Short mmCIF file of C-alpha atoms and ligand atoms in Angstrom, two decimals:
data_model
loop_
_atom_site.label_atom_id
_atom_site.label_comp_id
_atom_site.label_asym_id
_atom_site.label_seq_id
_atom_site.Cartn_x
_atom_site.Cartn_y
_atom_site.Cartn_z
CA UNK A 1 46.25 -34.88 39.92
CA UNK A 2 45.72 -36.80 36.49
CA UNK A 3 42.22 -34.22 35.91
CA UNK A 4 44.11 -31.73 35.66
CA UNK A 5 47.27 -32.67 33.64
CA UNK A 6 44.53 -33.88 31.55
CA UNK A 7 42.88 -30.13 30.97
CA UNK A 8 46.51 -28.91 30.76
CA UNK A 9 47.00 -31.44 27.85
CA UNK A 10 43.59 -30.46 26.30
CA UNK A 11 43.90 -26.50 26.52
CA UNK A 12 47.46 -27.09 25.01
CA UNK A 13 46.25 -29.24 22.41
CA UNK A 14 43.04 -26.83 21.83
CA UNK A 15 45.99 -23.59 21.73
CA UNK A 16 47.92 -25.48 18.66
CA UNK A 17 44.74 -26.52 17.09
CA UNK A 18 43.24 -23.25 17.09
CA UNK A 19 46.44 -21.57 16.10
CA UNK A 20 46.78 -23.79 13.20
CA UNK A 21 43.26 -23.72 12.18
CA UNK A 22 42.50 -20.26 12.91
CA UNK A 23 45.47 -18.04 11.77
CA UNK A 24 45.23 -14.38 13.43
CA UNK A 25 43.20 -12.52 10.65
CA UNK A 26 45.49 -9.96 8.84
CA UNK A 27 43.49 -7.61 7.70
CA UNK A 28 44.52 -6.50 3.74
CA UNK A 29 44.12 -2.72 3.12
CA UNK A 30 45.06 -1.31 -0.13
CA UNK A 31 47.72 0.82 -1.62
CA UNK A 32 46.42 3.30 -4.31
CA UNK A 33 48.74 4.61 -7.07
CA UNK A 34 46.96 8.76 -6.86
CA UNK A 35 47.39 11.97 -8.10
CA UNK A 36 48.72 14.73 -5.91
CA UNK A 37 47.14 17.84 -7.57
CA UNK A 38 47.45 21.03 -6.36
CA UNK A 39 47.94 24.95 -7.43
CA UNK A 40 50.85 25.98 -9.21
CA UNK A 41 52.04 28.95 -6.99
CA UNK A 42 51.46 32.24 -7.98
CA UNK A 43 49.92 31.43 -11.21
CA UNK A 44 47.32 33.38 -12.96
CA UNK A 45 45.21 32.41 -13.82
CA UNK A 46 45.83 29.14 -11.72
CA UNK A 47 46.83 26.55 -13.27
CA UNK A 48 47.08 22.90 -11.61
CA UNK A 49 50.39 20.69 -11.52
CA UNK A 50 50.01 17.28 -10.40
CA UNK A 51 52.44 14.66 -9.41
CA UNK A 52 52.58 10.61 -8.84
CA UNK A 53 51.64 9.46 -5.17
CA UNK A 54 51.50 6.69 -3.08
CA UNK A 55 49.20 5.95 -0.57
CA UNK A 56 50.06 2.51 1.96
CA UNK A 57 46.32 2.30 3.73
CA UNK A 58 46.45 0.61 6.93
CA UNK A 59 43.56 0.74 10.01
CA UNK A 60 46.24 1.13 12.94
CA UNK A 61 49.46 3.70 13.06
CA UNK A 62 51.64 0.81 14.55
CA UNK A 63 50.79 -2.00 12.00
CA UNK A 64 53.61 -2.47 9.77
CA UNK A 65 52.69 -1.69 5.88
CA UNK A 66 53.61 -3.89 3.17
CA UNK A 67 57.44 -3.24 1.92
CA UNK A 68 57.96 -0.19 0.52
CA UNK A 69 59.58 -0.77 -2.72
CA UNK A 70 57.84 2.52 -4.30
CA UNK A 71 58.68 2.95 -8.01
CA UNK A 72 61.47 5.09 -9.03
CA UNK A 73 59.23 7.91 -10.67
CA UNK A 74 57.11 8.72 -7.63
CA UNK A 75 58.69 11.54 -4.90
CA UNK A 76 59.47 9.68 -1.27
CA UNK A 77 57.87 12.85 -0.04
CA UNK A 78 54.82 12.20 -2.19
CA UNK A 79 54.26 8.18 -0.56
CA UNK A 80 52.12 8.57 2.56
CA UNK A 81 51.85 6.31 5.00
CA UNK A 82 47.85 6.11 6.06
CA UNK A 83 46.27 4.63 9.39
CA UNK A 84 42.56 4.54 9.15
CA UNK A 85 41.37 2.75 12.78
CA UNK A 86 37.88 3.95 11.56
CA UNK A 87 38.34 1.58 8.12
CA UNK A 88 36.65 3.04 5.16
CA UNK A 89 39.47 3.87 3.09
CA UNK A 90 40.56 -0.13 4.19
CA UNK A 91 37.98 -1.19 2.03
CA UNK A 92 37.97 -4.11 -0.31
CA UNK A 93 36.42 -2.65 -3.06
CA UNK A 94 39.69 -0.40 -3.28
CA UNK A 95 41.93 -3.13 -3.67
CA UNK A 96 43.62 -3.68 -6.62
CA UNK A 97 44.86 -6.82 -8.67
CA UNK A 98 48.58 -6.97 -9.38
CA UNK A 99 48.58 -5.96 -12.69
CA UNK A 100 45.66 -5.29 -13.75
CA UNK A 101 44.56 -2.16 -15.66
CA UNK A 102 41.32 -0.56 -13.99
CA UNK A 103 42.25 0.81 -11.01
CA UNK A 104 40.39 2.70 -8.37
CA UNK A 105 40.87 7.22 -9.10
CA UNK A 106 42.32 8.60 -6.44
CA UNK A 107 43.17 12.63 -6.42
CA UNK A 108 45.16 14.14 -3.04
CA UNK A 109 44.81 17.92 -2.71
CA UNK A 110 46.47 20.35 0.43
CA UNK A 111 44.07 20.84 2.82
CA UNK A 112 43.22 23.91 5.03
CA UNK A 113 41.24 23.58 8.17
CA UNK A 114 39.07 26.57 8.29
CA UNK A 115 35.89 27.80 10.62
CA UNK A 116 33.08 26.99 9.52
CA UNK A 117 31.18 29.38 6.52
CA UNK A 118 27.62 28.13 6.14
CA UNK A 119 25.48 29.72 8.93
CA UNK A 120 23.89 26.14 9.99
CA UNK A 121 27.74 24.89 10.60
CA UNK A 122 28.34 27.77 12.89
CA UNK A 123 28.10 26.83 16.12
CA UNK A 124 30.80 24.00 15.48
CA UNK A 125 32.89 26.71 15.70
CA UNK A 126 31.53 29.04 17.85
CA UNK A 127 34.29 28.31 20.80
CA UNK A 128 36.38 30.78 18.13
CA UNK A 129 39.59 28.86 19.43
CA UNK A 130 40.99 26.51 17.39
CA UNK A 131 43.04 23.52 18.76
CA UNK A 132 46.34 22.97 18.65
CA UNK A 133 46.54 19.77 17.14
CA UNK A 134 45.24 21.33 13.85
CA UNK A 135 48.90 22.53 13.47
CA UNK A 136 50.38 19.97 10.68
CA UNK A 137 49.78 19.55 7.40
CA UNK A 138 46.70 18.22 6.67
CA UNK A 139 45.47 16.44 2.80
CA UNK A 140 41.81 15.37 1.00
CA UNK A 141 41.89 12.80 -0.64
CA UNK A 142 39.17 11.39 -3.18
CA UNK A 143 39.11 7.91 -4.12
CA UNK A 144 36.25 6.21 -6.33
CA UNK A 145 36.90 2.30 -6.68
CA UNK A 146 37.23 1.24 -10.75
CA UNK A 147 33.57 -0.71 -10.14
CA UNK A 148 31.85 2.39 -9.08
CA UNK A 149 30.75 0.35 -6.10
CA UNK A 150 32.18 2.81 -3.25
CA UNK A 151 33.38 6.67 -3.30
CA UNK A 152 35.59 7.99 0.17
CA UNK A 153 36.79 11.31 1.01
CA UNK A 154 38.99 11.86 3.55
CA UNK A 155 40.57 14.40 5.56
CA UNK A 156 43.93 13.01 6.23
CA UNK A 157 46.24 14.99 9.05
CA UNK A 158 49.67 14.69 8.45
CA UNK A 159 52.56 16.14 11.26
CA UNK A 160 54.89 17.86 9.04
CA UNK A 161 57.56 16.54 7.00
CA UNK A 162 56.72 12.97 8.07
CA UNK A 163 54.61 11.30 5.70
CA UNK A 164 52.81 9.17 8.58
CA UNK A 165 48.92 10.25 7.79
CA UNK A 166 46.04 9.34 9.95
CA UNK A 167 42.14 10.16 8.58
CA UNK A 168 40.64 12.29 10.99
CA UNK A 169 37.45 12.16 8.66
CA UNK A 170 35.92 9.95 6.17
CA UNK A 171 32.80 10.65 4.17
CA UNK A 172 31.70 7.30 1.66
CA UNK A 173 28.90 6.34 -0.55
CA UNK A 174 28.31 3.40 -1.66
CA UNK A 175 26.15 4.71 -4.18
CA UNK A 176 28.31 6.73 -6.58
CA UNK A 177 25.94 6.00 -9.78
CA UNK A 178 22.52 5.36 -8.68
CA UNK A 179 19.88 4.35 -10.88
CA UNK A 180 16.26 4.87 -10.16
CA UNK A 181 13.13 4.14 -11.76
CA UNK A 182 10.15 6.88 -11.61
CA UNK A 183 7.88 6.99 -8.86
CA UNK A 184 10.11 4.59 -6.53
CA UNK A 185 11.42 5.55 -3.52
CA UNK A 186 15.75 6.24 -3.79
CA UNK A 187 18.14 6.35 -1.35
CA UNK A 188 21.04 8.32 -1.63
CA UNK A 189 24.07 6.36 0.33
CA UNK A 190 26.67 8.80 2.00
CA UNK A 191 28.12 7.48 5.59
CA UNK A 192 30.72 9.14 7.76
CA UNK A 193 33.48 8.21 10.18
CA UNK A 194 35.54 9.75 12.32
CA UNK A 195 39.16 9.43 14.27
CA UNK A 196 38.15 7.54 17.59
CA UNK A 197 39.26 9.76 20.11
CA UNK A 198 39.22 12.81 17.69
CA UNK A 199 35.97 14.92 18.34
CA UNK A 200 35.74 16.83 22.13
CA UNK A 201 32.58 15.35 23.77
CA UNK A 202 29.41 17.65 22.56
CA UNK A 203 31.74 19.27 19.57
CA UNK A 204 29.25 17.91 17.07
CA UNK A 205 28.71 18.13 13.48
CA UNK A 206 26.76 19.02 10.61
CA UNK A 207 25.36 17.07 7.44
CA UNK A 208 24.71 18.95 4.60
CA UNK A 209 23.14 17.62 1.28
CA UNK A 210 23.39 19.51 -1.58
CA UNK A 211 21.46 19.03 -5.33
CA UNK A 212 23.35 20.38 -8.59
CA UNK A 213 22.37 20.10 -12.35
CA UNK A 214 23.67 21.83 -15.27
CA UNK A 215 25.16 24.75 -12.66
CA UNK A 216 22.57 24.53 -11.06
CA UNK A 217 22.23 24.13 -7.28
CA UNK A 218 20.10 23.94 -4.12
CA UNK A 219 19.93 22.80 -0.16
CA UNK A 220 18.16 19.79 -0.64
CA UNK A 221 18.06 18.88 3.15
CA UNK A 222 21.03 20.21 6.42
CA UNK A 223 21.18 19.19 9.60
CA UNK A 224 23.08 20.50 12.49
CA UNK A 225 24.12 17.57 14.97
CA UNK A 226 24.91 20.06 17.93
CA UNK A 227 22.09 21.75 17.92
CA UNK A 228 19.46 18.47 16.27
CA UNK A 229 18.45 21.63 14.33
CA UNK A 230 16.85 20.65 10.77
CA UNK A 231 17.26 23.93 8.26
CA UNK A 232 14.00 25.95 6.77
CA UNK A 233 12.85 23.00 4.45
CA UNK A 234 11.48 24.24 1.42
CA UNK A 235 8.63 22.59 -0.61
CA UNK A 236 11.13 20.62 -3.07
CA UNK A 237 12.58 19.37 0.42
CA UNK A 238 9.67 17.51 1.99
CA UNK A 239 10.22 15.01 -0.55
CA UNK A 240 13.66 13.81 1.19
CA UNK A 241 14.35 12.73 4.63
CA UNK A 242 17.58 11.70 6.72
CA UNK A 243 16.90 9.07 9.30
CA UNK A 244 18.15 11.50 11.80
CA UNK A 245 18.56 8.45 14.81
CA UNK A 246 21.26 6.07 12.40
CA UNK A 247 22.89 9.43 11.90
CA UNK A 248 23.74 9.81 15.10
CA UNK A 249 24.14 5.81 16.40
CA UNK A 250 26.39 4.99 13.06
CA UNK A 251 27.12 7.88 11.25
CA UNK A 252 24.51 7.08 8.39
CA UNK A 253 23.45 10.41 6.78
CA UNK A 254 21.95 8.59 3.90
CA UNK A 255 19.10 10.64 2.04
CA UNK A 256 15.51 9.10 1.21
CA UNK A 257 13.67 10.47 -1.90
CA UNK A 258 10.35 9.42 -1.36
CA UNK A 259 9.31 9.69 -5.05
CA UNK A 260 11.32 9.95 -7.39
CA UNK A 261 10.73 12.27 -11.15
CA UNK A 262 12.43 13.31 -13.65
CA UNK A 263 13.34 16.75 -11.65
CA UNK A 264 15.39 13.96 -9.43
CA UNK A 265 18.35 13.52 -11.93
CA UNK A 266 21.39 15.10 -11.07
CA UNK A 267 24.46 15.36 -8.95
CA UNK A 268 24.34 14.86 -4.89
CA UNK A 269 26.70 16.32 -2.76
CA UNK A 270 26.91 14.77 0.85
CA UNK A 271 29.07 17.08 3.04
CA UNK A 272 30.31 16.19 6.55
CA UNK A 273 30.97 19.45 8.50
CA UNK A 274 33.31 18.90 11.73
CA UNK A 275 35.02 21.89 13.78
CA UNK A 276 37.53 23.49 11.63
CA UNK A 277 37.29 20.26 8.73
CA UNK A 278 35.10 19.25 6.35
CA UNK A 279 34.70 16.45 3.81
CA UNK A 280 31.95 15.76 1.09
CA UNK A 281 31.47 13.23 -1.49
CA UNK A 282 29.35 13.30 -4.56
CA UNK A 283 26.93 10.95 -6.07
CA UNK A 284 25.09 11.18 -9.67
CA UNK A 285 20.67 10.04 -10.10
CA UNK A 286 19.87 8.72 -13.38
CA UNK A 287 16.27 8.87 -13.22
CA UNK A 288 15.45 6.28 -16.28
CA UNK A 289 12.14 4.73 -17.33
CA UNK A 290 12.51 2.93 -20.15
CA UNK A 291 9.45 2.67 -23.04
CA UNK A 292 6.35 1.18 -23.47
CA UNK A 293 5.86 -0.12 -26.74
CA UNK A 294 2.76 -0.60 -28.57
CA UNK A 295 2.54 -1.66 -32.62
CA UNK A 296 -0.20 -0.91 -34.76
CA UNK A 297 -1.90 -1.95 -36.75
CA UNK A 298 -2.38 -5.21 -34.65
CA UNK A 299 -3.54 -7.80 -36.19
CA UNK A 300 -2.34 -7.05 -39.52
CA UNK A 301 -4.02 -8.21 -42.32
CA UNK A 302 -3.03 -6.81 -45.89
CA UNK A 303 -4.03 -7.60 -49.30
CA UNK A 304 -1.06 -8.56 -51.79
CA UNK A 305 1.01 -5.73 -53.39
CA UNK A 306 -1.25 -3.22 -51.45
CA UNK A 307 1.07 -1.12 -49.01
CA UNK A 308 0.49 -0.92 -45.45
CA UNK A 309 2.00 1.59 -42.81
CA UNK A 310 3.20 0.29 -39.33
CA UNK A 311 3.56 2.28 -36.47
CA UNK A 312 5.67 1.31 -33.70
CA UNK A 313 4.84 3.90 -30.46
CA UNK A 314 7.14 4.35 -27.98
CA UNK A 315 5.82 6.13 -24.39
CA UNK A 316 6.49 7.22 -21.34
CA UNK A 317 10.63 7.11 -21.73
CA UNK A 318 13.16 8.82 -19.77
CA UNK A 319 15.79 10.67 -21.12
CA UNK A 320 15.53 11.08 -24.48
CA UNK A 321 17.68 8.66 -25.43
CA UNK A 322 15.81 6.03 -27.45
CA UNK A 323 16.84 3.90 -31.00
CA UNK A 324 14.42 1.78 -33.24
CA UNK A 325 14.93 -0.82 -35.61
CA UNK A 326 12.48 -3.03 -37.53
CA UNK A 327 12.92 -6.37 -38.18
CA UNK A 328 11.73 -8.40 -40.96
CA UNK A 329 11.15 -12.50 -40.10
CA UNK A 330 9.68 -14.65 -43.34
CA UNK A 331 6.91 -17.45 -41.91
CA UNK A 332 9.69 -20.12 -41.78
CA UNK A 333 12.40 -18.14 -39.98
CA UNK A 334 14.88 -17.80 -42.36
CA UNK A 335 16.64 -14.68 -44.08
CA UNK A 336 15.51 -12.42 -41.00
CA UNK A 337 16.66 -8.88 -41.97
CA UNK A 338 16.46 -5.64 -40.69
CA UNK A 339 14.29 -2.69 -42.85
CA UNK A 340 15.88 0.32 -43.05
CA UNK A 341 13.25 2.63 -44.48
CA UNK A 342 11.99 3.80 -40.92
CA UNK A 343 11.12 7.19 -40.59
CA UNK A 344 11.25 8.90 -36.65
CA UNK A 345 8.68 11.17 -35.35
CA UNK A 346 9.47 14.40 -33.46
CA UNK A 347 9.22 13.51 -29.62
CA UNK A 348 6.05 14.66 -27.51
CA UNK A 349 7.08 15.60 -23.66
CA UNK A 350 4.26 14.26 -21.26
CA UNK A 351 2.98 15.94 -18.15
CA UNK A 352 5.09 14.13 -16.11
CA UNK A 353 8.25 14.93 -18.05
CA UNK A 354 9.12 11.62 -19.76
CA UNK A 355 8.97 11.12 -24.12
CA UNK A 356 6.94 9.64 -26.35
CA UNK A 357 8.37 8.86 -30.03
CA UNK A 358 6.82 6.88 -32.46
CA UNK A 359 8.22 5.21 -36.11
CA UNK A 360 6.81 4.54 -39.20
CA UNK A 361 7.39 1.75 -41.42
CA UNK A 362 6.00 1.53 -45.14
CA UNK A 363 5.86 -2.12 -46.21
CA UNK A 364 4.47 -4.03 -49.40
CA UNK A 365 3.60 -7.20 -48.37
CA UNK A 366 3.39 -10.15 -51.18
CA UNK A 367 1.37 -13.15 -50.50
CA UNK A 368 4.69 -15.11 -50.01
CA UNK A 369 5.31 -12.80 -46.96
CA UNK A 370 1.90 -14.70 -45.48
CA UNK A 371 2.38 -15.59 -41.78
CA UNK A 372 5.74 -13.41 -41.16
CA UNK A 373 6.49 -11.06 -38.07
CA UNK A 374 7.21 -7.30 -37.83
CA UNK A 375 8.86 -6.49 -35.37
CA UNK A 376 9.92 -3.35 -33.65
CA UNK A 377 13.12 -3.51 -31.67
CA UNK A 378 13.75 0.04 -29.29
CA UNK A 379 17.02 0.45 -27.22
CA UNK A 380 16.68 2.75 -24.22
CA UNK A 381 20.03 3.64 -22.37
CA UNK A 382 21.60 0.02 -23.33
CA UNK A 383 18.25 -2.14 -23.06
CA UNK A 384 16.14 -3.42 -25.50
CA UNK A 385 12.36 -3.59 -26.15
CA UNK A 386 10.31 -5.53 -28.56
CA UNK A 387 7.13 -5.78 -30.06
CA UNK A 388 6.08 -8.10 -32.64
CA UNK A 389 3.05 -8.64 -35.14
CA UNK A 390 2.45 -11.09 -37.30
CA UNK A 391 1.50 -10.16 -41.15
CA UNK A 392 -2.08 -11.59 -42.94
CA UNK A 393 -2.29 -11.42 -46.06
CA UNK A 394 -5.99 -11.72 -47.54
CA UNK A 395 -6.74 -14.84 -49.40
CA UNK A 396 -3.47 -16.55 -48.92
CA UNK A 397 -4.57 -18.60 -45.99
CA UNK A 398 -5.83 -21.95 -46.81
CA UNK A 399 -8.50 -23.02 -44.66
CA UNK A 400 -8.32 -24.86 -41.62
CA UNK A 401 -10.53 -27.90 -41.25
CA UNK A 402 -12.43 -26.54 -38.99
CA UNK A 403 -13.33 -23.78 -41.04
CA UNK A 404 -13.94 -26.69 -43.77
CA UNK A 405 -16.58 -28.17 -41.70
CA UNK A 406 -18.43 -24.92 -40.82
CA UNK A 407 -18.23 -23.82 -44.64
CA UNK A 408 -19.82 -26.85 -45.80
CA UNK A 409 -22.66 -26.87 -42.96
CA UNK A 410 -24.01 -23.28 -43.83
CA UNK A 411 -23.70 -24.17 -47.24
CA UNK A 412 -25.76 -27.09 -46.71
CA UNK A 413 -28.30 -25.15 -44.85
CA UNK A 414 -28.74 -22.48 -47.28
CA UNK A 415 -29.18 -24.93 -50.12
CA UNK A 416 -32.21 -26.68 -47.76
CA UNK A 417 -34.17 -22.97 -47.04
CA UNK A 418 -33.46 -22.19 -51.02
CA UNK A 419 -35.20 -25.55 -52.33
CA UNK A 420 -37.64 -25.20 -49.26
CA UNK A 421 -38.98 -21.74 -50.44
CA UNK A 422 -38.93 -22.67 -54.52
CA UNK A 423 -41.10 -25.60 -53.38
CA UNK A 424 -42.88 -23.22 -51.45
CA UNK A 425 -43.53 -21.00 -54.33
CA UNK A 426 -44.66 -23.99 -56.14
CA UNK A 427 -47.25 -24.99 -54.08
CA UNK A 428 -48.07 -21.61 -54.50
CA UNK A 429 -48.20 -20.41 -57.92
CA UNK A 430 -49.22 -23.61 -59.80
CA UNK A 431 -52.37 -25.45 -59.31
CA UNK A 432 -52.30 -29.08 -57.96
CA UNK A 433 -52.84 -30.71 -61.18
CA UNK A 434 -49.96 -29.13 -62.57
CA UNK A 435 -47.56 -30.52 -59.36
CA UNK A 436 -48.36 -34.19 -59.71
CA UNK A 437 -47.36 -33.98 -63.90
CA UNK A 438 -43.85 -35.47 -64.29
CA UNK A 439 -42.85 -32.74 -66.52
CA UNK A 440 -44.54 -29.94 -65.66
CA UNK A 441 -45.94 -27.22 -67.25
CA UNK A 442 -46.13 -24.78 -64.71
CA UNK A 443 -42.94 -24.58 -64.14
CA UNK A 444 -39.99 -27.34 -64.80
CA UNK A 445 -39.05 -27.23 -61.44
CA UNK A 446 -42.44 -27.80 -59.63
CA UNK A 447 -42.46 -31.56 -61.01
CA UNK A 448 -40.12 -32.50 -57.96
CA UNK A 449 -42.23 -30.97 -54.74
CA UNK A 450 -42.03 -33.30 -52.24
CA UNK A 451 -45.64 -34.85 -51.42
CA UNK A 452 -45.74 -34.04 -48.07
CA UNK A 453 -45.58 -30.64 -49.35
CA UNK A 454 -48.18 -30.92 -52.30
CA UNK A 455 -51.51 -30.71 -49.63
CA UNK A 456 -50.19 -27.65 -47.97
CA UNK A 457 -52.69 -24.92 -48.36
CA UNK A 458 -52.06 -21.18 -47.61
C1 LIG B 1 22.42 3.40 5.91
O1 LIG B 1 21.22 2.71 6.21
C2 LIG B 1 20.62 2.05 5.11
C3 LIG B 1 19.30 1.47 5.55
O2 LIG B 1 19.42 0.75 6.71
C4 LIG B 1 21.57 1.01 4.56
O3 LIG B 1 21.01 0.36 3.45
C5 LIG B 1 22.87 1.69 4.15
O4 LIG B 1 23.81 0.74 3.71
C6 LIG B 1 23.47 2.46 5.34
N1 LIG B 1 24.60 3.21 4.83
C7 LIG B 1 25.68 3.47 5.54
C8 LIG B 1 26.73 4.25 4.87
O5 LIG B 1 25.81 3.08 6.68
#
């Protein structure tokens, strides 16, 4: 039948198209050039050796790696092999450029899988048993990409003495550095993923987050999966929630601040708590508001040779972290130059924890200097801020036309009321015959009163 030789032709010519055009998508996963640090045995106090490592990242155990030409100075027994089926070490932002210099950290420590310590963790363990297929060796790893744009910890298990690693558990953030404005809501990335085919149905887990500053730490917010038991919240913690729902469809234990403040700023630490494993990645909040700048006196006017104080106030900054600079531009815009002489205030703290700084600058403005800008130039944490004003000085502007034209009408006015009232007083003061006399002897003036005027009677 010539139908269907004809579909036999198409599909075949559809197979080779498609083959051509679409090319089975091989996915790239990096290797990363890491440190393998770990204890120097029996050393006190302990001291840390650390040698060159290899890892070949790859999201299935029976994908072949790329060839494994590993430089001479780095210990075959150090170069792991690293399936990841659940992908987050396989991530792009990993990935390094041949050659180039920034490359993404990566630390590898020994690993021990333990029971778990913290009492909202404990019923991961409770079964007191702990399965067989914890006996290897097993290795964390720690990898932040060069761009800060992705952090992933992993628990890798290793069989002994083979080198062939598989990630039993990855924790990620996506925010490693996260910025955050004052009174704005934040959210704290961390994700986690784990071995397909790894966890015992109902075995659960636990999310911990944890808040640290200068040695400093709290519970900011824990979570037992098992048990969907939230910990005792404190007041500090209402202010964060967990979308408890995407935690448990996708594995997103991301953290909300609702509103952020300066008591925000600090270090993170998202822990993912399995039976027997853990893995936790760390994030840093730089709350930053940067200043609002006001310049006084605005306008500025200034007599010549007289000198006049500026003050440039900067408010409502966060951290204390702020530079000023004044700069000098003449009316027509050249020889702009900076003015050294500034003098910095002591910083105020304001209720809600961010600076205020202000800085003085003594200028004596000549009448040449008519028409040219101040301005104050702050940098906050790598940003800058200006505010400008522009310098009067008193009696060097020439008037406008405008100001020509309303000059010369109230002069004109005044000069009519001034010859209105003398002719008034005229009237008044001398006697009629006196008026009408072309030089008069009343007074020389009174010779000139308008007739109209001359018959007015008070
Ligand atoms: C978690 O959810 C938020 C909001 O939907 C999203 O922006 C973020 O990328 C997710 N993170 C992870 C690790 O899945």
């Amino acid at each position: 039948m010539p139908e269907i030789s004809t579909i036999c032709k198409l599909a075949f010519i559809a197979l080779i198209c498609s083959s051509y055009m679409a090319p089975p998508v091989l996915s790239v996963c990096p290797v990363l050039d890491c440190w393998y640090v770990k204890e120097k045995p029996g050393s006190f106090p302990s001291a840390m050796t650390q040698e060159k490592s290899l890892l070949y990242i790859r999201t299935s155990a029976d994908q072949t790696g790329p060839e494994q030409n590993h430089p001479a100075d780095i210990d075959p027994k150090r170069v792991y092999h690293v399936s990841d089926p659940a992908g987050p070490l396989c991530s792009s932002s990993l990935l390094t450029v041949e050659g180039a210099v920034e490359k993404p950290q990566c630390e590898i420590n020994p690993f021990t899988p333990q029971p778990a310590h913290v009492d909202w963790s404990l019923s991961l363990t409770s079964g007191g048993v702990s399965p067989a297929r914890l006996g290897a060796d097993w290795l964390s790893t720690s990898i932040t990409a060069h761009k800060g744009d992705i952090g992933v910890s992993s628990i890798l298990r290793v069989p002994t003495a083979t080198g062939q690693a598989t990630a039993v558990l990855s924790v990620f953030s996506h925010t490693p550095v996260l910025r955050s404005r004052l009174g704005r809501a934040a959210r704290l990335d961390c994700g986690f993923s784990v071995l397909p085919g790894w966890q015992e149905p109902g075995s659960g887990f636990a999310v911990e987050w944890r808040y640290q500053f200068r040695g400093e730490g709290r519970l900011v917010y824990a979570y037992n999966g098992q048990t969907d038991r939230l910990e005792e919240r404190s007041a500090q913690q209402e202010e964060a929630s967990m979308d408890l729902e995407a935690l448990h469809q996708t594995g997103n234990a991301s953290l909300l601040l609702h509103n952020v403040d300066v008591h925000h700023g600090g270090t993170y630490i998202c822990t993912v708590y399995l039976p027997y494993i853990l893995a936790q990645v760390a994030m840093e909040l730089e709350v930053i508001e940067p200043p609002r700048l006001s310049l006084f006196p605005s306008p500025l006017w200034s007599p010549p040779g007289r000198p006049v104080q500026l003050s440039c106030e900067m408010s409502g900054f966060y951290p204390l972290d702020v530079g000023v600079q004044w700069l000098w531009r003449p009316a027509g815009g050249a020889g702009v130059r900076y003015l050294p002489e500034a003098q910095l205030s002591g910083h105020t703290q304001n209720p809600d924890g961010t600076y205020s700084q202000t800085s003085f600058l003594r200028v004596t403005p000549e009448s040449g200097d008519h028409q040219g800008q101040y301005s104050c130039i702050a940098t906050h944490l790598g940003a800058s801020y200006r505010k400008t004003v522009t310098l009067h000085i008193a009696g060097a502007s020439g008037p406008s036309i405008e100001d020509a034209i309303g000059l010369f009408v109230v002069a004109f006015l005044l000069y009519g009321l001034l010859k209105l009232g003398s002719w008034l007083f005229c009237v008044k003061a001398c006697p009629a015959v006196e008026i009408d006399k072309s030089e008069s002897e009343c007074l020389p003036l009174c010779s000139r009163v308008p007739w109209w005027l001359k018959s007015f009677h008070f």
